[in-house]
């Protein structure tokens, strides 16, 4: 069964750090573009970081220099290390996987989300 399970969220003070994990099952993350998104209630879901199948990485300007996306292919897990957290980082963080099936149609998987709250 295909599944993405995020963990590692919680409450942290401004300037603190958290490490989010996204454990994938039912597919190999090495064959998918893996991303982290975040969403505040009543707002759009915004892209935070992306790691493609070749290992190339892109970040949103708002998190550059503070967040790091990485993957452990052997354990089929993606991480988001978040340092120097700010109040505006407060959101639900979602793991995302995208690839194309045999017909070249996009296949997208989402995790359930994990809450990150940064106190001000």
C-alpha positions as a printed NumPy array, in Angstrom:
array([[  0.   ,   0.   ,   0.   ],
       [  1.377,   3.398,  -0.99 ],
       [  1.89 ,   5.629,   2.01 ],
       [  3.771,   8.735,   3.141],
       [  3.95 ,   9.32 ,   6.882],
       [  5.364,  12.571,   8.269],
       [  6.69 ,  12.882,  11.787],
       [  8.861,  15.174,  13.868],
       [  6.614,  18.202,  14.166],
       [  5.947,  19.939,  17.434],
       [  6.235,  23.136,  19.42 ],
       [  9.537,  25.008,  19.38 ],
       [ 10.738,  28.46 ,  20.366],
       [ 11.9  ,  31.051,  17.874],
       [ 15.468,  30.24 ,  16.852],
       [ 15.107,  26.561,  17.603],
       [ 15.347,  23.546,  15.328],
       [ 13.222,  20.601,  14.252],
       [ 13.858,  17.649,  11.969],
       [ 10.89 ,  16.325,  10.005],
       [ 10.83 ,  12.825,   8.558],
       [  8.766,  11.401,   5.709],
       [  8.718,   7.621,   5.637],
       [  7.571,   6.198,   2.311],
       [  6.199,   2.734,   1.671],
       [  4.831,   1.017,  -1.404],
       [  7.181,   2.859,  -3.756],
       [ 10.826,   3.88 ,  -3.976],
       [ 11.561,   7.546,  -3.332],
       [ 14.55 ,   7.328,  -5.656],
       [ 12.102,   7.203,  -8.57 ],
       [ 10.063,  10.217,  -7.45 ],
       [ 10.498,  13.945,  -7.112],
       [ 10.164,  14.47 ,  -3.36 ],
       [  9.042,  17.759,  -1.851],
       [  8.003,  19.404,   1.366],
       [  5.063,  21.808,   1.367],
       [  3.497,  23.814,   4.167],
       [  0.061,  25.265,   4.717],
       [ -1.559,  27.698,   7.135],
       [ -5.348,  27.446,   7.66 ],
       [ -7.295,  29.269,   4.945],
       [ -4.112,  29.829,   2.953],
       [ -2.627,  28.09 ,  -0.061],
       [ -0.237,  25.193,   0.265],
       [  3.259,  26.49 ,  -0.514],
       [  6.303,  24.625,  -1.776],
       [  9.178,  24.666,   0.705],
       [ 11.837,  22.393,  -0.793],
       [ 12.233,  19.869,  -3.601],
       [ 14.695,  17.038,  -4.181],
       [ 14.51 ,  15.476,  -7.631],
       [ 15.413,  11.975,  -8.753],
       [ 18.951,  13.059,  -9.625],
       [ 19.534,  14.556,  -6.192],
       [ 19.179,  18.193,  -7.246],
       [ 17.606,  20.501,  -4.669],
       [ 15.603,  23.721,  -4.726],
       [ 14.312,  25.836,  -1.832],
       [ 11.781,  28.565,  -1.391],
       [ 13.499,  31.902,  -0.834],
       [ 11.936,  32.168,   2.614],
       [ 13.803,  29.102,   3.91 ],
       [ 17.136,  29.269,   2.062],
       [ 20.042,  29.001,   4.449],
       [ 17.832,  27.671,   7.234],
       [ 16.211,  24.466,   5.92 ],
       [ 17.842,  21.406,   4.382],
       [ 16.066,  18.648,   2.48 ],
       [ 17.763,  15.268,   2.241],
       [ 16.982,  11.622,   1.604],
       [ 18.047,   8.219,   2.836],
       [ 17.418,   5.973,  -0.145],
       [ 18.258,   2.77 ,   1.728],
       [ 15.581,   3.555,   4.321],
       [ 13.199,   5.147,   1.807],
       [ 12.898,   8.298,   3.9  ],
       [ 13.043,  12.036,   3.19 ],
       [ 14.   ,  14.615,   5.81 ],
       [ 13.609,  18.326,   6.342],
       [ 16.061,  19.837,   8.803],
       [ 14.712,  23.188,   9.97 ],
       [ 17.068,  25.537,  11.804],
       [ 16.679,  29.075,  13.136],
       [ 12.926,  28.712,  13.088],
       [ 10.746,  31.804,  12.913],
       [  7.126,  32.423,  13.838],
       [  6.225,  32.596,  10.155],
       [  7.374,  28.982,   9.755],
       [  4.348,  27.871,  11.771],
       [  2.261,  25.62 ,   9.512],
       [  1.262,  22.072,   8.759],
       [  4.096,  20.489,   6.79 ],
       [  3.282,  17.926,   4.107],
       [  5.462,  15.427,   2.299],
       [  4.819,  15.028,  -1.431],
       [  5.951,  12.569,  -4.101],
       [  5.488,  12.953,  -7.859],
       [  6.286,  10.72 , -10.801],
       [  4.78 ,   9.606, -14.091],
       [  3.113,   6.257, -14.651],
       [  3.489,   4.067, -17.717],
       [  1.112,   6.335, -19.675],
       [  3.163,   9.4  , -18.633],
       [  0.331,  10.698, -16.469],
       [  1.399,  12.419, -13.271],
       [  1.079,  10.388, -10.094],
       [  1.023,  12.386,  -6.861],
       [  1.109,  11.156,  -3.276],
       [  0.634,  13.23 ,  -0.112],
       [  1.298,  12.549,   3.517],
       [ -1.163,  13.437,   6.262],
       [  0.841,  16.404,   7.491],
       [  2.626,  17.244,  10.719],
       [  2.098,  20.437,  12.715],
       [  5.021,  22.768,  13.357],
       [  4.388,  25.611,  15.779],
       [  7.051,  28.235,  16.461],
       [  6.369,  30.416,  19.469],
       [  7.042,  34.128,  19.234]])
